[in-house]
Amino acid sequence: HILEVRDIRYQGGKDHAFRLRMGDFPCVTTPYPMGAKRGQDVALFFAGSDIDSLQRVDVRVPADPHLDSINVVVKRAGGTVSGFATLSIGNAEEVTETEPNDSANQANRIDLGAGLNGRMNQPNDVDHFVFTAKKGQKFTFREVTRSQNSPCDLMLQLLNTKGGQVATTNDSDVNEGSITY
């Protein structure tokens, strides 16, 4: 066998670095949930290719205030090497969605400031969250997907209590979206 590695345009250069890893490790891309609060225990599941045999991994998140992420090691039963996924860590509470929440009347109740962790489990999946905000209060919702190796491209919509759209992200933008309102 021969493995060829090259730049797609054959340009190369000192800034065109790469790292190649080979072995029997699982190809995990993203932990679920993708974020955890400092100093807490979290049970992680994973997304990626060929991960059906993986069990959950229990992690004690470091309380270190200087860390904003950690790599979580994942091995197959009997595997000799491991894959890893990056878990974001912070000071806020983390909420994992509860299905069903595909409609506004099934929305998960959250507090502003919490990290939200969800999954698009099937085509056309929509997740709804409801929260209380006061007039004059400013808040930001920021997507975190591709920066953590998730293939998900979110579209956020902020709706009022009557279901009318107040704000939305540009679903054709190449960057992760955000809404500040």
XYZ file of N, CA and C in Angstrom:
543
model
N 0.836 -1.178 0.000
C 0.000 0.000 0.000
C 0.879 1.239 0.000
N 0.411 2.277 -0.650
C 1.083 3.581 -0.659
C 0.052 4.619 -0.244
N 0.445 5.488 0.658
C -0.417 6.577 1.090
C 0.188 7.871 0.575
N -0.571 8.607 -0.252
C -0.107 9.887 -0.778
C -0.758 11.008 0.020
N 0.055 11.938 0.470
C -0.442 13.103 1.206
C 0.051 14.327 0.469
N -0.880 15.228 0.113
C -0.486 16.426 -0.619
C -1.486 17.538 -0.391
N -1.063 18.738 -0.688
C -1.935 19.902 -0.678
C -2.857 19.790 -1.886
N -4.116 20.154 -1.732
C -5.094 20.005 -2.809
C -4.682 20.746 -4.078
N -3.911 21.830 -3.930
C -3.468 22.616 -5.093
C -1.990 22.416 -5.421
N -1.337 21.495 -4.766
C 0.087 21.224 -4.963
C 0.957 22.447 -4.693
N 0.519 23.350 -3.825
C 1.288 24.570 -3.574
C 2.348 24.360 -2.500
N 1.988 23.740 -1.395
C 2.948 23.489 -0.331
C 3.530 24.756 0.257
N 4.475 24.599 1.127
C 5.137 25.720 1.777
C 5.284 25.451 3.258
N 6.109 26.268 3.911
C 6.419 26.023 5.332
C 5.184 26.132 6.239
N 4.140 26.830 5.809
C 2.928 26.962 6.621
C 1.917 25.851 6.357
N 2.203 24.955 5.436
C 1.287 23.861 5.102
C 1.648 22.613 5.918
N 1.377 22.649 7.214
C 1.715 21.539 8.103
C 0.534 20.581 8.225
N 0.803 19.355 8.582
C -0.251 18.379 8.838
C 0.269 17.360 9.833
N -0.663 16.597 10.373
C -0.335 15.500 11.274
C -1.157 14.310 10.839
N -0.522 13.195 10.621
C -1.202 11.968 10.202
C -1.083 10.958 11.327
N -2.196 10.358 11.692
C -2.215 9.378 12.767
C -2.843 8.102 12.232
N -2.210 6.955 12.484
C -2.716 5.689 11.977
C -2.823 4.696 13.127
N -3.873 3.869 13.131
C -4.028 2.868 14.171
C -5.442 2.331 14.204
N -5.762 1.595 15.275
C -7.086 0.996 15.398
C -7.981 1.808 16.337
N -7.767 3.103 16.400
C -8.534 3.968 17.284
C -9.879 4.342 16.666
N -10.872 4.656 17.517
C -12.158 5.107 16.986
C -12.038 6.526 16.442
N -12.716 6.797 15.354
C -12.657 8.131 14.726
C -13.761 9.010 15.293
N -13.589 9.408 16.548
C -14.568 10.295 17.175
C -14.300 11.719 16.698
N -15.355 12.492 16.543
C -15.189 13.884 16.140
C -15.645 14.842 17.230
N -16.731 14.481 17.926
C -17.346 15.414 18.853
C -17.880 14.679 20.071
N -17.657 15.223 21.281
C -18.301 14.629 22.446
C -19.733 15.156 22.562
N -20.565 14.415 23.275
C -21.904 14.905 23.568
C -22.212 14.615 25.013
N -22.453 15.641 25.819
C -22.524 17.051 25.448
C -21.147 17.598 25.049
N -21.154 18.725 24.350
C -19.916 19.332 23.844
C -19.269 20.260 24.859
N -19.985 20.579 25.948
C -19.451 21.466 26.969
C -19.787 20.963 28.356
N -18.951 21.355 29.327
C -19.163 20.957 30.716
C -18.695 22.069 31.644
N -19.259 22.089 32.844
C -18.890 23.083 33.848
C -17.653 22.609 34.614
N -16.776 23.562 34.915
C -15.561 23.252 35.667
C -15.887 22.510 36.964
N -15.058 21.508 37.277
C -15.154 20.812 38.550
C -16.296 19.820 38.670
N -17.048 19.601 37.615
C -18.181 18.668 37.696
C -17.886 17.375 36.953
N -18.674 16.355 37.278
C -18.604 15.079 36.569
C -19.561 15.139 35.391
N -19.153 14.557 34.261
C -20.012 14.540 33.080
C -19.881 13.176 32.397
N -21.007 12.640 31.926
C -21.024 11.398 31.149
C -21.044 11.797 29.679
N -20.062 11.349 28.923
C -19.930 11.737 27.518
C -20.226 10.569 26.587
N -20.911 10.901 25.510
C -21.109 10.001 24.378
C -20.436 10.689 23.197
N -20.357 10.042 22.051
C -19.558 10.604 20.969
C -20.247 10.503 19.622
N -19.849 11.402 18.740
C -20.246 11.359 17.333
C -18.988 11.082 16.522
N -19.157 10.489 15.373
C -18.024 10.190 14.503
C -18.321 8.958 13.685
N -17.332 8.515 12.940
C -17.522 7.317 12.119
C -17.026 6.085 12.877
N -17.692 4.964 12.685
C -17.315 3.689 13.284
C -17.212 3.781 14.813
N -18.269 4.305 15.447
C -18.245 4.476 16.905
C -19.302 3.634 17.603
N -19.976 2.752 16.878
C -21.091 1.992 17.448
C -20.711 1.206 18.694
N -19.483 0.707 18.770
C -19.090 -0.133 19.909
C -18.584 0.679 21.102
N -18.573 1.989 21.006
C -18.042 2.803 22.098
C -19.040 2.924 23.245
N -18.534 2.849 24.438
C -19.338 3.049 25.642
C -19.179 4.503 26.077
N -20.053 4.943 26.953
C -19.918 6.298 27.476
C -18.624 6.393 28.279
N -18.123 7.613 28.367
C -16.918 7.884 29.139
C -17.291 8.885 30.225
N -16.998 8.537 31.471
C -17.250 9.433 32.593
C -15.996 10.261 32.850
N -16.178 11.571 32.916
C -15.039 12.485 33.059
C -15.268 13.401 34.246
N -14.238 13.601 35.039
C -14.225 14.634 36.083
C -13.557 15.834 35.437
N -14.320 16.905 35.221
C -13.818 18.097 34.544
C -12.918 18.871 35.520
N -11.699 19.216 35.105
C -10.813 19.966 36.003
C -11.432 21.304 36.402
N -11.128 21.733 37.614
C -11.622 23.025 38.113
C -10.688 24.165 37.734
N -9.585 23.874 37.080
C -8.570 24.869 36.718
C -9.183 26.022 35.918
N -9.139 27.266 36.426
C -9.755 28.399 35.731
C -9.031 28.811 34.454
N -7.841 28.281 34.211
C -7.071 28.644 33.017
C -7.382 27.765 31.815
N -8.058 26.653 32.033
C -8.389 25.741 30.935
C -9.720 26.126 30.315
N -9.786 26.116 28.982
C -11.069 26.330 28.311
C -11.512 25.092 27.544
N -10.647 24.057 27.506
C -11.017 22.790 26.883
C -10.056 21.704 27.360
N -10.506 20.461 27.199
C -9.655 19.302 27.472
C -9.899 18.272 26.383
N -8.905 17.425 26.143
C -9.083 16.307 25.231
C -9.544 15.102 26.036
N -10.590 14.443 25.558
C -11.139 13.266 26.214
C -10.711 12.046 25.403
N -10.073 11.104 26.073
C -9.541 9.904 25.430
C -10.637 8.847 25.321
N -10.725 8.215 24.146
C -11.736 7.193 23.878
C -11.057 5.980 23.257
N -11.282 4.795 23.856
C -10.733 3.542 23.325
C -11.858 2.553 23.077
N -11.675 1.717 22.079
C -12.567 0.573 21.897
C -12.202 -0.479 22.931
N -13.144 -1.326 23.291
C -12.843 -2.440 24.180
C -11.750 -3.280 23.526
N -10.656 -3.495 24.217
C -9.542 -4.270 23.674
C -8.649 -3.486 22.731
N -8.955 -2.212 22.481
C -8.138 -1.395 21.589
C -6.788 -1.072 22.198
N -5.800 -0.853 21.338
C -4.450 -0.556 21.833
C -4.133 0.935 21.793
N -4.860 1.682 20.993
C -4.642 3.124 20.937
C -5.990 3.830 21.030
N -5.944 5.129 21.282
C -7.186 5.846 21.523
C -7.392 6.985 20.541
N -8.653 7.312 20.358
C -9.033 8.538 19.683
C -9.309 9.566 20.756
N -9.592 10.784 20.354
C -9.938 11.790 21.349
C -10.858 12.818 20.733
N -11.585 13.477 21.609
C -12.467 14.569 21.214
C -12.245 15.708 22.201
N -12.483 16.920 21.750
C -12.264 18.095 22.589
C -13.564 18.504 23.272
N -13.504 18.636 24.594
C -14.634 19.049 25.414
C -14.387 20.484 25.881
N -15.312 21.406 25.574
C -15.207 22.780 26.059
C -15.576 22.814 27.534
N -14.854 23.627 28.296
C -15.178 23.776 29.706
C -15.298 25.253 30.050
N -16.175 25.540 30.992
C -16.402 26.921 31.388
C -17.033 26.996 32.762
N -17.470 28.184 33.128
C -18.033 28.416 34.460
C -19.553 28.298 34.507
N -20.205 28.295 33.358
C -21.669 28.290 33.311
C -22.219 26.877 33.467
N -23.465 26.809 33.913
C -24.175 25.531 33.925
C -24.339 25.065 32.488
N -24.373 23.768 32.279
C -24.584 23.182 30.959
C -25.890 22.402 30.972
N -26.705 22.613 29.961
C -28.001 21.959 29.834
C -27.978 21.076 28.593
N -28.440 19.841 28.740
C -28.560 18.932 27.609
C -30.038 18.833 27.252
N -30.340 19.003 25.972
C -31.741 18.993 25.534
C -32.425 17.690 25.915
N -33.730 17.779 26.086
C -34.561 16.613 26.350
C -35.606 16.541 25.249
N -35.630 15.424 24.535
C -36.646 15.210 23.506
C -37.924 14.703 24.151
N -39.080 14.965 23.632
C -39.294 15.767 22.424
C -39.285 17.262 22.751
N -38.661 18.025 21.871
C -38.690 19.488 21.957
C -38.733 20.090 20.555
N -39.455 19.394 19.668
C -39.512 19.799 18.262
C -40.515 20.900 17.972
N -41.310 21.275 18.950
C -42.266 22.359 18.751
C -42.199 23.303 19.951
N -42.716 24.507 19.765
C -42.663 25.523 20.814
C -43.366 25.061 22.089
N -44.446 24.304 21.971
C -45.145 23.859 23.180
C -44.424 22.714 23.887
N -43.351 22.183 23.293
C -42.532 21.147 23.917
C -41.156 21.692 24.314
N -40.966 22.999 24.262
C -39.655 23.616 24.485
C -39.077 23.264 25.844
N -37.763 23.059 25.879
C -37.046 22.859 27.134
C -36.863 24.204 27.810
N -37.215 24.307 29.098
C -37.038 25.552 29.850
C -35.585 25.658 30.280
N -34.980 26.833 30.022
C -33.573 27.085 30.358
C -33.441 28.432 31.050
N -32.305 28.641 31.675
C -31.945 29.939 32.238
C -30.939 30.601 31.313
N -31.078 31.905 31.091
C -30.080 32.631 30.308
C -28.719 32.479 30.982
N -27.700 32.295 30.186
C -26.344 32.122 30.701
C -25.879 30.688 30.683
N -26.790 29.743 30.564
C -26.417 28.327 30.521
C -25.901 27.965 29.133
N -25.041 26.972 29.064
C -24.623 26.397 27.793
C -25.653 25.371 27.374
N -26.057 25.387 26.116
C -27.069 24.456 25.609
C -26.398 23.404 24.740
N -26.701 22.155 24.982
C -26.136 21.057 24.218
C -27.281 20.263 23.611
N -27.289 20.161 22.287
C -28.347 19.445 21.604
C -27.795 18.606 20.476
N -28.674 17.802 19.908
C -28.315 16.948 18.766
C -29.405 17.050 17.722
N -29.009 17.077 16.480
C -29.939 16.964 15.368
C -30.011 15.462 15.054
N -30.960 14.785 15.701
C -31.024 13.328 15.657
C -31.533 12.746 14.346
N -32.242 13.550 13.575
C -32.842 13.051 12.339
C -33.022 14.228 11.390
N -33.253 13.963 10.117
C -33.521 15.064 9.185
C -34.710 15.893 9.664
N -34.636 17.186 9.473
C -35.677 18.152 9.844
C -35.893 18.282 11.347
N -34.939 17.821 12.156
C -35.043 17.975 13.604
C -34.919 19.445 13.963
N -35.753 19.903 14.865
C -35.747 21.273 15.371
C -35.780 21.175 16.884
N -34.966 21.956 17.555
C -34.961 21.974 19.010
C -35.414 23.335 19.493
N -36.357 23.358 20.427
C -36.888 24.596 20.992
C -36.499 24.719 22.456
N -36.157 25.939 22.849
C -35.830 26.262 24.228
C -36.600 27.522 24.589
N -37.084 27.604 25.817
C -37.832 28.772 26.274
C -37.129 29.330 27.510
N -37.090 30.662 27.608
C -36.431 31.317 28.726
C -37.157 32.619 29.022
N -36.859 33.184 30.168
C -37.433 34.459 30.566
C -36.362 35.530 30.478
N -36.704 36.642 29.843
C -35.807 37.798 29.768
C -36.620 39.042 30.112
N -35.952 40.028 30.656
C -36.629 41.268 31.038
C -36.387 42.343 29.985
N -37.320 43.251 29.852
C -37.193 44.364 28.918
C -35.901 45.130 29.227
N -35.130 45.411 28.171
C -33.872 46.141 28.317
C -32.669 45.244 28.586
N -32.905 43.970 28.829
C -31.812 43.032 29.069
C -31.162 42.659 27.737
N -29.831 42.639 27.687
C -29.111 42.285 26.461
C -28.478 40.909 26.641
N -28.582 40.069 25.621
C -27.996 38.739 25.693
C -27.536 38.302 24.309
N -26.620 37.332 24.282
C -26.065 36.798 23.039
C -26.163 35.281 23.046
N -26.595 34.724 21.930
C -26.559 33.288 21.693
C -25.496 33.066 20.624
N -24.541 32.191 20.887
C -23.457 31.933 19.940
C -23.377 30.439 19.656
N -23.409 30.094 18.372
C -23.276 28.694 17.958
C -21.849 28.221 18.193
N -21.707 26.993 18.629
C -20.397 26.351 18.732
C -20.570 24.968 18.123
N -20.185 24.838 16.872
C -20.326 23.554 16.181
C -19.024 23.213 15.466
N -18.785 23.867 14.357
C -17.621 23.536 13.534
C -16.292 23.744 14.254
N -16.230 24.704 15.173
C -14.981 24.916 15.911
C -14.689 23.742 16.844
N -15.674 22.871 17.062
C -15.475 21.655 17.850
C -15.630 20.400 16.992
N -15.441 20.561 15.698
C -15.459 19.450 14.736
C -16.819 18.821 14.524
N -17.896 19.513 14.858
C -19.222 19.001 14.560
C -19.580 19.347 13.117
N -20.194 18.435 12.386
C -20.608 18.746 11.020
C -21.872 19.599 10.969
N -22.467 19.877 12.109
C -23.726 20.607 12.170
C -23.553 22.071 11.779
N -24.464 22.580 10.979
C -24.499 23.992 10.599
C -25.839 24.526 11.079
N -25.817 25.181 12.242
C -27.063 25.606 12.876
C -27.652 26.852 12.249
N -28.948 26.968 12.405
C -29.665 28.206 12.124
C -30.435 28.525 13.388
N -30.137 29.661 13.996
C -30.825 30.078 15.215
C -31.931 31.054 14.867
N -33.064 30.907 15.522
C -34.155 31.868 15.407
C -34.600 32.234 16.812
N -34.717 33.512 17.069
C -35.253 34.002 18.329
C -36.692 34.415 18.074
N -37.612 33.814 18.812
C -39.040 34.068 18.633
C -39.597 34.741 19.880
N -40.636 35.543 19.705
C -41.310 36.115 20.870
C -42.332 35.108 21.398
N -43.036 35.468 22.453
C -43.979 34.526 23.075
C -45.144 34.152 22.164
N -45.402 34.964 21.134
C -46.480 34.650 20.189
C -45.980 33.855 18.988
N -44.673 33.528 18.951
C -44.111 32.752 17.859
C -43.575 33.577 16.713
N -43.614 34.911 16.829
C -43.081 35.774 15.775
C -41.566 35.868 15.843
N -40.923 35.880 14.681
C -39.464 35.943 14.624
C -38.972 37.330 15.029
N -38.022 37.358 15.953
C -37.419 38.594 16.443
C -36.030 38.777 15.823
N -35.269 37.667 15.704
C -33.920 37.709 15.137
C -33.579 36.319 14.622
N -32.597 36.268 13.702
C -32.156 34.989 13.152
C -30.696 35.097 12.736
N -30.044 33.933 12.601
C -28.682 33.911 12.071
C -28.754 33.694 10.574
N -27.696 34.058 9.886
C -27.595 33.847 8.446
C -27.183 32.402 8.224
N -28.093 31.581 7.738
C -27.791 30.160 7.590
C -26.886 29.837 6.405
N -26.473 30.838 5.642
C -25.554 30.571 4.526
C -24.154 31.099 4.822
N -23.933 31.641 5.999
C -22.628 32.177 6.378
C -21.670 31.022 6.657
N -20.391 31.218 6.365
C -19.400 30.173 6.614
C -18.938 30.135 8.067
N -19.205 31.206 8.821
C -18.819 31.274 10.217
C -19.945 30.772 11.105
N -19.604 30.426 12.345
C -20.628 30.052 13.303
C -21.418 31.306 13.653
N -22.718 31.173 13.700
C -23.585 32.331 13.862
C -23.776 32.752 15.311
N -24.317 33.942 15.456
C -24.686 34.423 16.780
C -25.831 35.418 16.649
N -26.575 35.523 17.733
C -27.653 36.514 17.837
C -27.385 37.315 19.099
N -27.317 38.628 18.973
C -27.267 39.511 20.127
C -28.534 40.330 20.094
N -29.258 40.327 21.192
C -30.558 41.013 21.213
C -30.732 41.697 22.560
